[in-house]
Amino acid sequence: MIGITLPDGSVKQVELGATPMDVAKSISEGFARNVISASFNNTTVEVSTPLTEDGSLVLYTWKQDEGKKAFWHSSAHVLAQALEELYPGIKLTIGPAIDNGFYYDVDFGSQPISEKDLQTIEKKMIDISRGKFEFSLRESSKADALDYYKKQGNEYKVELIENLEDGTITFCDHATFTDLCRGGHIPNTGIIKAVKLLSIAGAYWRGDENNIQLTRIYGISFPKQKELTEYLALLEEAKKRDHRKLGKELELFTFSRRVGQGLPLWLPKGAALRERLENFLKKAQKKAGYETVMTPHIGQKELYVTSGHYEKYGEDSFRPIKTPHEGEEFLLKPMNCPHHCEIYNSKPWSYRDLPKRYAEFGTVYRYEQSGELHGLTRVRGFTQDDAHIFCTPDQLNQEFKDVIDLVLYVFGSLGFEDFHTQVSLRDPEKPEKYIGSLENWEKAENAIINAATEKELEFDIVYGEAAFYGPKLDFMVKDALGRTWQLGTIQVDYNLPERFELTYKGSDNKLHRPIMIHRAPFGSMERFIAILLEHTGGNFPLWLMPEQVSILTLSEKYEKYAKKVLNLLENHEIRALVDDRNETIGRKIRDAEMNKTPYMVIVGEQEEKDGTISVRKHSEGTMGSMSIEAFADYINKEIKKTIKEFNV
Ligand SMILES: [Zn+2]
Ligand SMILES: [Zn+2]
């Protein structure tokens, strides 16, 4: 007998050679039916692998990420089999599971394939799945493995195997199909009930553009048809909410080839929206004791050599700008921090002056390859809602907690309610990736963990995700479509104060190094607005809407009354506009709906006579007639529901 420890800590005694599936069945038959993959002593195993020693076993179902990974990994095998059967002579390369589904990179040789062939391949995959073929893992010597693929003339697999160590090589067999594979499968193909091949793309072998271009087929699969239907509906919704599409429809921003790729141009409505977001944060920051500073868009190369940014971004970024006569070299600012350090350095400080909190909506520039650019989420110039706090070690904990409060206030006011946090620490295996002393890193890491714990945040600790100059706390927000975005980050930094020789005079009359906190609740204005657009589908919180009310005239006779209504609403600081085009009221309502204007006010003969208005709410319909005053009060109450005052 061997002792198998389960995740709840209980130990099950089972026969030597029992499989993970046997263990699942001994828990309950019902549970076993849902088990699709397993790990033993933290290593992925097949559910059919005999267990030969004591150890800890985790059994996964579709509900867990590990279960999904096995499911999609196995689906990639089925895709490969379908392709081999439909396109004899193709060369398979790699086919991993990804966050949402799987892909396979294939060399089709001269055989043509296009999107219209995907349905046939899907059908073939489902046919194979119905056969309920078991996946089984088989060890192979390196020589045999090489021989197998050399005979097929598959130079890709040969190259992969050449980089593997003898004794670690395994194949996976199912039905008549064999593939080089490390393992981690579902029990059999029969569990795959629904398949959708999503797209075809080009992909260079090993991601290197000097290599041959292969064909990548993306797909996703599910254990139930209903889940696929729901997923496709979600994809459809995501397309509708694509910020690039909405940004155009709502006239928020644009791009111009002439201005340059990755450099967004904010249109009046978008600029007004962004300004409102900035003012919202500035107001809260003022209360929290921040001071506004401003710095230029370029800085001497030496500045970034001092800060370490040149080492990090220099070679792989925009080229330096040289002056014609003085031989000076400037770089586009990749980060605001070095500039703020020099502001701190502009005068001597005593411990009584700290903390200093410098805030700037600072625009920075980072080179991204043109292929990597994406709407507002990947750009070459963007504005951070940046601030740097310089404080004493005694103040670090409180300052960090205050920043957490500010970030939570921002999320609350913008309707991001579902989030978790991640403490990103250095990778202890790769100390060369980070600058600064080990002792300072440990202090900073503990400071973050303590503040997050005291603020009762739910957090995961992730090693290897820290910035090169310090550890950080990241806020991961779930949007309305269930996608996770990293928004808002707070970082502790002992390194820049060292590099810039920042000091303050302590109560002991000696000079000490302050600690620096970097923080940006929005992250970047561009990316934040993109995420907010996709989260809300353009239905921003009322306080942020470009136009809160659209006043629609029934005919030109009521223009004067409409202007009066506009004037009164504006007196209540409500943003409204009059639609007095020579169009039908039906058309005007439709356009206001399209524009996502939260409220429509209709004015005609009756309204003018009674001094009232008829109100409609976006996507909900009529709210009846009311006085202008009552409507203005109602709007202002609604606004106060979503945006509260920030109290320190
Ligand atoms: Zn496999
Ligand atoms: Zn910074």
XYZ file of C-alpha atoms and ligand atoms in Angstrom:
650
model
C 0.000 0.000 0.000
C 1.065 3.588 -0.549
C -0.143 6.779 1.179
C -1.660 9.423 -1.108
C -2.076 12.882 0.413
C -5.004 14.867 -0.993
C -5.232 18.707 -1.109
C -7.407 18.791 2.054
C -4.537 17.108 3.936
C -6.237 13.724 4.278
C -4.211 10.625 3.430
C -5.664 7.743 1.445
C -4.076 4.287 1.550
C -4.239 2.700 -1.916
C -2.734 -0.359 -3.641
C 0.747 0.067 -5.090
C 0.236 0.900 -8.785
C -3.200 2.477 -8.344
C -3.800 5.322 -10.821
C -5.022 8.872 -10.077
C -8.335 7.806 -11.624
C -8.532 4.874 -9.161
C -8.004 7.337 -6.324
C -10.740 9.587 -7.771
C -13.136 6.626 -7.932
C -12.360 5.709 -4.342
C -13.471 9.231 -3.364
C -16.705 8.968 -5.357
C -17.820 7.688 -8.751
C -19.545 10.990 -9.456
C -16.403 12.973 -8.743
C -14.301 10.590 -10.838
C -16.527 11.228 -13.863
C -15.506 14.897 -13.717
C -11.786 14.355 -13.159
C -9.845 15.087 -16.329
C -6.231 15.527 -15.251
C -3.890 15.201 -12.300
C -0.597 16.213 -10.788
C 1.509 14.087 -8.450
C 4.154 15.701 -6.244
C 3.732 18.919 -8.255
C 4.399 17.183 -11.577
C 1.764 16.712 -14.237
C 0.835 13.057 -14.661
C -1.697 11.146 -16.730
C -4.814 10.048 -14.871
C -3.825 6.527 -15.956
C -0.249 6.672 -14.616
C 0.352 3.993 -11.932
C 1.455 5.580 -8.656
C 4.406 3.784 -7.130
C 5.302 5.821 -4.049
C 3.814 7.943 -1.274
C 3.076 11.495 -2.375
C 0.557 14.261 -2.803
C -2.034 14.082 -5.534
C -4.212 16.839 -6.975
C -7.118 15.848 -9.211
C -8.434 18.490 -11.616
C -11.811 18.989 -13.250
C -12.804 21.301 -16.103
C -13.473 24.023 -13.534
C -9.764 24.427 -12.763
C -7.200 26.060 -15.027
C -5.057 22.901 -14.915
C -8.062 20.869 -16.088
C -8.711 23.277 -18.957
C -5.047 23.156 -19.914
C -5.104 19.350 -20.181
C -8.379 19.552 -22.106
C -7.026 22.023 -24.645
C -3.644 20.329 -24.868
C -5.444 17.070 -25.720
C -7.657 18.909 -28.204
C -4.518 20.111 -30.004
C -3.601 16.431 -30.534
C -7.035 15.795 -32.011
C -6.611 18.816 -34.287
C -3.237 17.471 -35.420
C -4.733 14.057 -36.160
C -7.592 15.619 -38.143
C -5.096 17.684 -40.148
C -2.878 14.683 -40.919
C -5.877 12.729 -42.132
C -7.212 15.577 -44.276
C -3.852 16.842 -45.539
C -1.465 13.887 -45.870
C 2.191 14.837 -45.945
C 1.984 17.977 -43.802
C 4.614 18.556 -41.127
C 3.462 19.142 -37.561
C 5.613 21.394 -35.370
C 4.290 22.567 -32.000
C 0.742 22.769 -30.646
C 0.352 24.053 -27.096
C -2.644 24.923 -24.942
C -3.027 28.681 -24.374
C -5.126 30.813 -21.985
C -8.216 30.411 -24.142
C -7.924 27.256 -26.202
C -5.000 25.927 -28.203
C -3.191 26.246 -31.501
C -1.069 24.120 -33.770
C 1.705 25.418 -36.048
C 1.868 23.375 -39.223
C 3.948 23.358 -42.385
C 1.348 22.639 -45.058
C 3.973 22.604 -47.811
C 2.241 23.528 -51.035
C -1.247 22.481 -49.878
C -3.586 25.456 -49.703
C -5.656 26.056 -46.569
C -7.943 28.919 -45.659
C -10.628 29.923 -43.146
C -13.290 28.227 -45.255
C -11.664 24.840 -44.598
C -11.991 25.189 -40.835
C -15.501 23.778 -40.655
C -14.436 20.558 -42.375
C -11.557 20.198 -39.922
C -13.897 20.824 -36.968
C -16.213 18.065 -38.211
C -13.283 15.676 -38.524
C -12.197 16.535 -34.970
C -15.648 15.777 -33.594
C -15.691 12.455 -35.494
C -12.369 11.521 -33.892
C -13.564 12.616 -30.450
C -16.627 10.377 -30.691
C -14.285 7.378 -30.953
C -13.429 7.870 -27.242
C -9.782 7.073 -27.916
C -7.599 6.910 -24.841
C -4.465 9.014 -24.660
C -1.435 7.073 -23.555
C 2.065 8.258 -22.878
C 5.024 6.175 -24.034
C 8.717 6.641 -23.300
C 11.157 6.640 -26.190
C 14.918 6.751 -26.555
C 16.315 9.817 -28.266
C 17.633 7.686 -31.126
C 14.221 6.100 -31.760
C 12.467 9.436 -31.539
C 14.866 11.032 -34.034
C 14.538 8.034 -36.316
C 10.731 8.265 -36.246
C 10.681 11.860 -37.457
C 13.666 11.561 -39.805
C 11.759 8.871 -41.646
C 8.814 11.243 -41.971
C 11.129 14.019 -43.146
C 9.875 16.295 -40.354
C 12.889 18.523 -39.680
C 10.955 20.553 -37.088
C 10.353 17.674 -34.712
C 13.939 16.520 -35.323
C 15.177 19.952 -34.220
C 12.947 19.825 -31.121
C 14.189 16.357 -30.165
C 17.832 17.320 -30.715
C 17.383 19.859 -27.915
C 15.930 17.267 -25.520
C 17.869 15.020 -23.206
C 17.817 11.278 -23.737
C 15.672 9.635 -21.080
C 13.174 12.516 -20.895
C 11.473 11.944 -24.250
C 7.882 10.724 -24.446
C 5.303 10.246 -27.167
C 1.561 10.406 -26.827
C -0.563 7.909 -28.750
C -4.286 7.975 -29.344
C -6.218 6.169 -32.057
C -3.782 5.878 -34.987
C -2.035 9.102 -34.139
C 1.306 9.750 -32.455
C 2.931 12.998 -31.387
C 5.997 14.058 -29.453
C 4.618 15.197 -26.098
C 5.488 15.714 -22.437
C 2.095 14.565 -21.161
C -0.865 15.983 -19.273
C -3.918 14.623 -21.091
C -7.559 14.045 -20.422
C -8.548 10.350 -20.172
C -9.971 10.023 -23.702
C -11.098 12.038 -26.719
C -14.779 11.405 -25.949
C -14.860 14.215 -23.403
C -14.328 16.772 -26.176
C -17.905 17.504 -27.199
C -17.655 20.905 -28.893
C -14.917 22.404 -31.046
C -14.495 25.729 -32.779
C -11.514 26.600 -34.916
C -11.281 30.343 -34.553
C -8.697 31.602 -37.012
C -5.669 31.002 -39.192
C -2.527 33.099 -38.893
C 1.079 33.035 -40.040
C 3.713 32.182 -37.437
C 7.461 31.927 -37.848
C 9.108 28.687 -36.737
C 10.416 29.343 -33.219
C 9.107 32.923 -33.418
C 12.102 33.985 -35.503
C 11.324 36.025 -38.596
C 14.405 34.633 -40.346
C 12.791 31.204 -40.250
C 10.119 29.728 -42.485
C 6.560 30.923 -41.942
C 4.194 28.218 -40.753
C 0.400 28.184 -40.607
C -1.071 28.557 -37.143
C -4.593 27.315 -36.529
C -6.274 28.601 -33.370
C -9.105 26.707 -31.762
C -11.053 26.197 -28.589
C -13.013 23.231 -27.294
C -15.452 22.453 -24.500
C -16.968 19.501 -22.684
C -20.477 20.833 -23.470
C -21.971 22.413 -26.581
C -23.693 25.008 -24.356
C -20.330 26.249 -23.093
C -19.089 26.779 -26.630
C -22.248 28.703 -27.510
C -21.764 30.947 -24.474
C -18.105 31.478 -25.294
C -18.888 32.485 -28.870
C -21.536 34.924 -27.601
C -18.921 36.433 -25.296
C -16.489 36.793 -28.203
C -19.213 38.520 -30.199
C -19.866 40.906 -27.290
C -16.138 41.578 -26.955
C -16.043 42.507 -30.651
C -18.903 44.958 -30.127
C -17.081 46.447 -27.163
C -13.692 46.641 -28.861
C -12.369 50.010 -27.736
C -11.006 50.782 -31.207
C -14.501 50.423 -32.649
C -16.240 52.305 -29.822
C -13.581 55.022 -29.771
C -14.365 55.726 -33.397
C -18.158 55.566 -33.035
C -18.166 57.808 -29.974
C -15.568 60.146 -31.523
C -13.109 59.857 -28.654
C -9.756 59.322 -30.374
C -8.127 58.623 -33.704
C -4.768 57.696 -35.232
C -3.056 59.242 -38.200
C -0.399 57.548 -40.303
C 1.029 60.980 -40.914
C 1.435 61.693 -37.192
C 2.831 58.212 -36.669
C 1.879 54.747 -35.560
C 1.057 54.214 -31.916
C 0.563 57.917 -31.234
C -3.089 58.508 -30.305
C -4.833 61.768 -31.164
C -7.557 62.722 -28.714
C -10.672 64.214 -30.293
C -12.615 66.902 -28.375
C -14.997 64.427 -26.683
C -12.178 62.074 -25.755
C -10.004 64.913 -24.518
C -12.878 66.164 -22.354
C -13.388 62.667 -20.966
C -9.710 62.336 -20.183
C -9.620 65.763 -18.584
C -12.528 64.787 -16.333
C -10.696 61.645 -15.242
C -7.578 63.686 -14.551
C -9.480 66.289 -12.548
C -11.195 63.558 -10.563
C -7.848 62.100 -9.530
C -6.204 65.495 -9.005
C -8.957 66.449 -6.561
C -8.476 63.274 -4.529
C -4.689 63.622 -4.667
C -4.851 67.172 -3.413
C -6.780 65.953 -0.377
C -4.217 63.197 0.108
C -1.409 65.748 0.260
C 0.112 65.416 -3.206
C 1.754 68.389 -4.925
C 1.647 68.807 -8.698
C 4.947 69.066 -10.569
C 5.697 69.316 -14.285
C 8.703 68.039 -16.201
C 9.837 68.057 -19.846
C 9.295 65.290 -22.394
C 13.002 64.704 -22.958
C 16.005 64.426 -20.676
C 19.755 64.109 -21.098
C 20.938 60.604 -21.786
C 23.071 60.807 -18.618
C 19.924 61.205 -16.518
C 18.672 57.802 -17.641
C 22.116 56.246 -17.364
C 22.070 57.367 -13.722
C 18.579 56.001 -13.170
C 19.328 52.671 -14.862
C 16.557 53.189 -17.421
C 19.097 53.496 -20.223
C 20.439 50.085 -19.354
C 16.884 48.734 -19.415
C 15.305 50.616 -22.341
C 18.249 52.300 -24.080
C 19.329 49.874 -26.763
C 15.849 48.735 -27.531
C 14.173 52.107 -27.705
C 13.920 55.354 -29.621
C 17.341 56.636 -30.704
C 18.823 59.617 -28.867
C 18.169 63.151 -30.117
C 21.365 65.131 -30.703
C 21.792 68.898 -30.632
C 23.435 70.351 -33.759
C 26.312 72.217 -32.101
C 26.841 71.263 -28.470
C 27.054 67.503 -28.958
C 24.393 66.948 -26.310
C 22.319 63.767 -26.351
C 18.722 63.592 -25.198
C 16.287 60.731 -24.894
C 12.526 60.782 -25.064
C 11.416 60.345 -21.470
C 10.652 56.646 -20.859
C 9.636 57.286 -17.236
C 8.974 60.290 -15.036
C 10.807 59.041 -11.952
C 14.320 60.373 -12.725
C 12.912 63.864 -13.260
C 11.059 63.713 -9.948
C 14.235 62.603 -8.185
C 15.934 65.751 -9.461
C 13.017 67.853 -8.206
C 13.516 66.279 -4.795
C 17.225 67.075 -5.091
C 16.539 70.768 -5.701
C 16.802 71.560 -1.979
C 17.871 69.947 1.283
C 15.180 68.240 3.370
C 14.709 67.428 7.018
C 12.767 64.405 8.268
C 10.131 66.904 9.390
C 9.466 67.860 5.742
C 8.692 64.297 4.644
C 6.822 62.692 3.061
C 7.001 64.665 -0.193
C 4.442 63.502 -2.728
C 5.052 64.721 -6.292
C 2.317 64.059 -8.832
C 2.370 64.578 -12.565
C 0.265 63.447 -15.486
C 3.508 62.767 -17.302
C 3.707 61.700 -20.929
C 6.343 59.078 -21.668
C 7.556 57.422 -24.857
C 8.541 53.829 -25.376
C 9.379 52.114 -28.591
C 7.102 49.229 -29.499
C 7.465 47.276 -32.725
C 4.754 48.275 -35.160
C 3.330 44.742 -35.124
C 2.854 44.946 -31.361
C 0.792 48.150 -31.432
C -2.869 47.769 -30.530
C -5.393 50.624 -30.262
C -4.877 52.486 -27.001
C -3.599 49.466 -25.092
C -0.188 49.245 -26.807
C 1.053 52.666 -27.912
C 4.352 54.479 -28.298
C 3.468 57.608 -26.344
C 1.218 57.605 -23.301
C 0.427 59.602 -20.196
C 0.854 58.087 -16.771
C -1.074 59.342 -13.750
C 2.258 59.195 -12.048
C 3.371 60.195 -8.572
C 6.417 59.562 -6.451
C 6.399 59.626 -2.695
C 9.657 60.230 -0.854
C 9.411 59.144 2.768
C 11.325 57.868 5.786
C 11.391 54.141 6.642
C 8.978 54.856 9.527
C 6.456 56.379 7.132
C 6.581 53.660 4.466
C 3.867 51.445 5.866
C 1.317 54.261 6.323
C 2.121 55.823 2.939
C 1.719 52.484 1.209
C -1.622 51.921 2.899
C -2.804 55.426 1.943
C -1.978 54.707 -1.680
C -4.006 51.484 -1.473
C -6.968 53.574 -0.237
C -6.601 55.938 -3.183
C -6.497 53.088 -5.699
C -9.609 51.525 -4.159
C -11.381 54.899 -4.351
C -10.573 55.155 -8.062
C -11.876 51.644 -8.766
C -15.045 52.243 -6.751
C -15.846 55.458 -8.622
C -15.453 53.798 -12.011
C -17.424 50.632 -11.441
C -14.562 48.144 -11.169
C -15.851 46.055 -8.306
C -14.316 42.691 -9.004
C -10.563 42.676 -8.471
C -7.751 40.911 -6.713
C -4.194 41.922 -6.024
C -0.834 40.423 -6.752
C 2.374 40.986 -4.837
C 5.139 40.757 -7.421
C 8.503 39.763 -5.980
C 11.869 39.110 -7.590
C 12.823 35.752 -9.020
C 15.262 34.478 -6.386
C 16.941 32.307 -9.043
C 17.859 35.240 -11.275
C 19.441 37.967 -9.108
C 21.209 39.417 -12.174
C 17.888 40.709 -13.493
C 17.527 43.251 -10.679
C 19.444 46.289 -9.493
C 20.075 47.073 -5.814
C 21.157 45.206 -2.700
C 19.565 42.024 -1.451
C 18.975 43.612 1.954
C 16.957 46.480 0.447
C 14.927 44.081 -1.673
C 13.957 42.086 1.369
C 12.912 45.220 3.268
C 10.806 46.437 0.363
C 9.146 43.063 -0.183
C 8.185 42.838 3.472
C 6.816 46.393 3.464
C 4.419 45.539 0.619
C 3.243 42.275 2.134
C 2.612 43.962 5.505
C 0.620 46.864 4.036
C -1.505 44.538 1.861
C -2.172 42.289 4.841
C -3.160 45.209 7.095
C -5.504 46.527 4.377
C -7.081 43.054 4.259
C -6.483 42.717 0.531
C -6.738 39.266 -0.956
C -3.414 38.767 -2.652
C -1.331 36.186 -4.449
C 2.437 36.244 -4.303
C 4.145 35.832 -7.668
C 7.899 35.415 -7.949
C 9.731 36.913 -10.910
C 7.157 39.601 -11.721
C 8.827 42.511 -9.894
C 10.127 45.599 -11.726
C 13.887 45.607 -12.162
C 14.228 48.292 -9.462
C 11.786 47.045 -6.859
C 8.861 44.841 -5.872
C 5.272 45.924 -6.463
C 1.631 45.477 -5.675
C -0.543 45.119 -8.781
C -4.292 45.390 -8.944
C -5.937 42.924 -11.321
C -9.444 43.904 -12.301
C -12.082 41.655 -13.823
C -14.184 43.415 -16.447
C -17.831 42.906 -17.404
C -16.835 40.131 -19.849
C -14.853 38.287 -17.194
C -11.449 39.244 -18.616
C -8.673 40.179 -16.212
C -6.643 43.352 -16.678
C -3.757 44.647 -14.679
C -4.683 48.150 -13.558
C -2.961 50.286 -10.992
C 0.396 49.492 -9.515
C 2.295 50.557 -6.403
C 6.026 49.984 -6.175
C 8.549 50.386 -3.410
C 11.972 51.509 -4.568
C 15.198 51.688 -2.571
C 17.332 51.883 -5.665
C 16.623 55.229 -7.332
C 17.200 57.154 -4.053
C 20.589 55.447 -3.966
C 21.429 56.183 -7.590
C 20.365 59.829 -7.304
C 21.953 60.189 -3.857
C 18.732 61.528 -2.368
C 19.005 62.514 1.287
C 17.186 64.032 4.224
C 18.493 65.081 7.606
C 17.196 62.779 10.358
C 16.437 63.650 13.980
C 19.983 62.455 14.687
C 21.238 65.326 12.478
C 22.763 62.800 10.088
C 21.919 62.328 6.397
C 19.697 59.391 5.463
C 18.260 57.962 2.256
C 14.529 58.416 1.746
C 12.464 55.536 0.338
C 10.579 56.120 -2.885
C 7.116 54.837 -3.797
C 6.030 54.870 -7.447
C 2.304 54.642 -8.016
C -0.241 55.075 -10.789
C -3.851 54.096 -10.026
C -4.935 54.354 -13.684
C -1.599 53.120 -14.999
C -1.753 55.049 -18.249
C -4.662 57.241 -19.322
C -4.726 55.621 -22.752
C -4.845 52.040 -21.574
C -7.235 52.854 -18.726
C -9.740 54.513 -21.045
C -9.489 51.558 -23.436
C -10.291 49.121 -20.628
C -13.051 51.353 -19.269
C -14.581 51.508 -22.761
C -14.588 47.719 -23.083
C -15.808 47.229 -19.502
C -18.729 49.641 -19.843
C -19.320 49.207 -23.580
C -19.212 53.026 -23.751
C -21.862 53.440 -21.035
C -19.487 55.245 -18.696
C -20.513 56.140 -15.161
C -22.863 59.133 -15.399
C -20.339 61.557 -13.886
C -17.893 60.774 -16.666
C -20.215 60.723 -19.695
C -19.211 63.230 -22.399
C -22.887 64.207 -22.731
C -25.216 63.356 -19.902
C -28.386 64.665 -21.515
C -29.536 65.163 -25.086
C -32.383 67.667 -25.565
C -34.448 66.658 -28.583
C -36.834 69.125 -30.202
C -40.090 67.878 -31.734
C -39.781 70.607 -34.352
C -37.943 73.855 -34.967
C -40.742 75.755 -33.217
C -39.387 74.576 -29.855
C -35.741 75.555 -30.321
C -36.076 78.524 -28.003
C -37.591 76.446 -25.231
C -34.888 73.791 -25.767
C -32.214 76.455 -25.262
C -33.928 77.498 -22.046
C -33.898 73.886 -20.800
C -30.222 73.632 -21.761
C -29.410 76.786 -19.876
C -31.172 75.592 -16.717
C -29.457 72.180 -16.833
C -26.096 73.870 -17.311
C -26.775 75.984 -14.263
C -26.900 72.688 -12.388
C -23.569 71.669 -13.956
C -25.202 69.027 -16.125
C -23.590 68.448 -19.518
C -26.262 68.626 -22.197
C -26.685 69.475 -25.855
C -29.613 70.349 -28.067
C -30.410 68.213 -31.099
C -32.431 70.640 -33.235
C -31.664 68.992 -36.572
C -34.485 68.860 -39.050
C -35.035 65.139 -38.371
C -37.903 63.099 -36.998
C -38.028 62.587 -33.243
C -37.642 58.825 -33.873
C -34.368 59.425 -35.683
C -33.105 61.765 -32.964
C -33.879 59.185 -30.256
C -32.117 56.461 -32.240
C -29.018 58.607 -32.683
C -28.915 59.529 -28.996
C -29.251 55.818 -28.146
C -26.375 55.003 -30.516
C -24.311 57.715 -28.908
C -25.078 56.105 -25.518
C -26.319 59.399 -24.085
C -27.732 58.390 -20.679
C -30.816 60.672 -20.767
C -32.941 62.191 -23.505
C -35.215 65.130 -22.891
C -37.999 65.708 -25.425
C -39.540 69.159 -25.789
C -42.676 70.013 -27.789
C -45.828 72.043 -27.521
C -47.205 70.458 -24.350
C -43.861 70.697 -22.523
C -43.357 74.332 -23.468
C -46.889 75.235 -22.366
C -46.496 73.455 -18.983
C -42.849 74.416 -18.486
C -41.945 70.708 -18.188
C -39.888 68.118 -20.088
C -40.446 64.496 -21.211
C -37.591 62.254 -20.112
C -36.263 59.006 -21.606
C -33.495 56.873 -20.166
C -30.919 55.194 -22.412
C -31.921 51.636 -23.341
C -34.801 51.696 -20.820
C -37.379 54.067 -22.327
C -39.708 56.736 -21.051
C -39.648 58.118 -17.517
C -42.618 60.455 -18.080
C -42.846 64.204 -17.770
C -41.303 66.252 -14.989
C -40.158 69.751 -14.153
C -36.668 70.819 -15.187
C -35.707 71.357 -11.544
C -36.863 67.876 -10.514
C -34.919 66.346 -13.406
C -31.746 68.273 -12.523
C -32.020 67.111 -8.900
C -32.555 63.549 -10.042
C -29.450 63.630 -12.286
C -27.269 65.083 -9.575
C -28.450 62.423 -7.126
C -27.646 59.713 -9.676
C -24.151 61.150 -10.133
C -23.534 61.119 -6.395
C -24.417 57.429 -6.323
C -21.385 56.525 -8.456
C -18.854 59.104 -7.335
C -18.216 59.793 -3.686
C -15.922 62.327 -2.067
C -12.469 61.030 -1.263
C -11.874 61.279 2.451
C -8.467 60.896 3.994
Zn 0.143 15.677 -25.392
Zn 8.229 56.025 -11.167
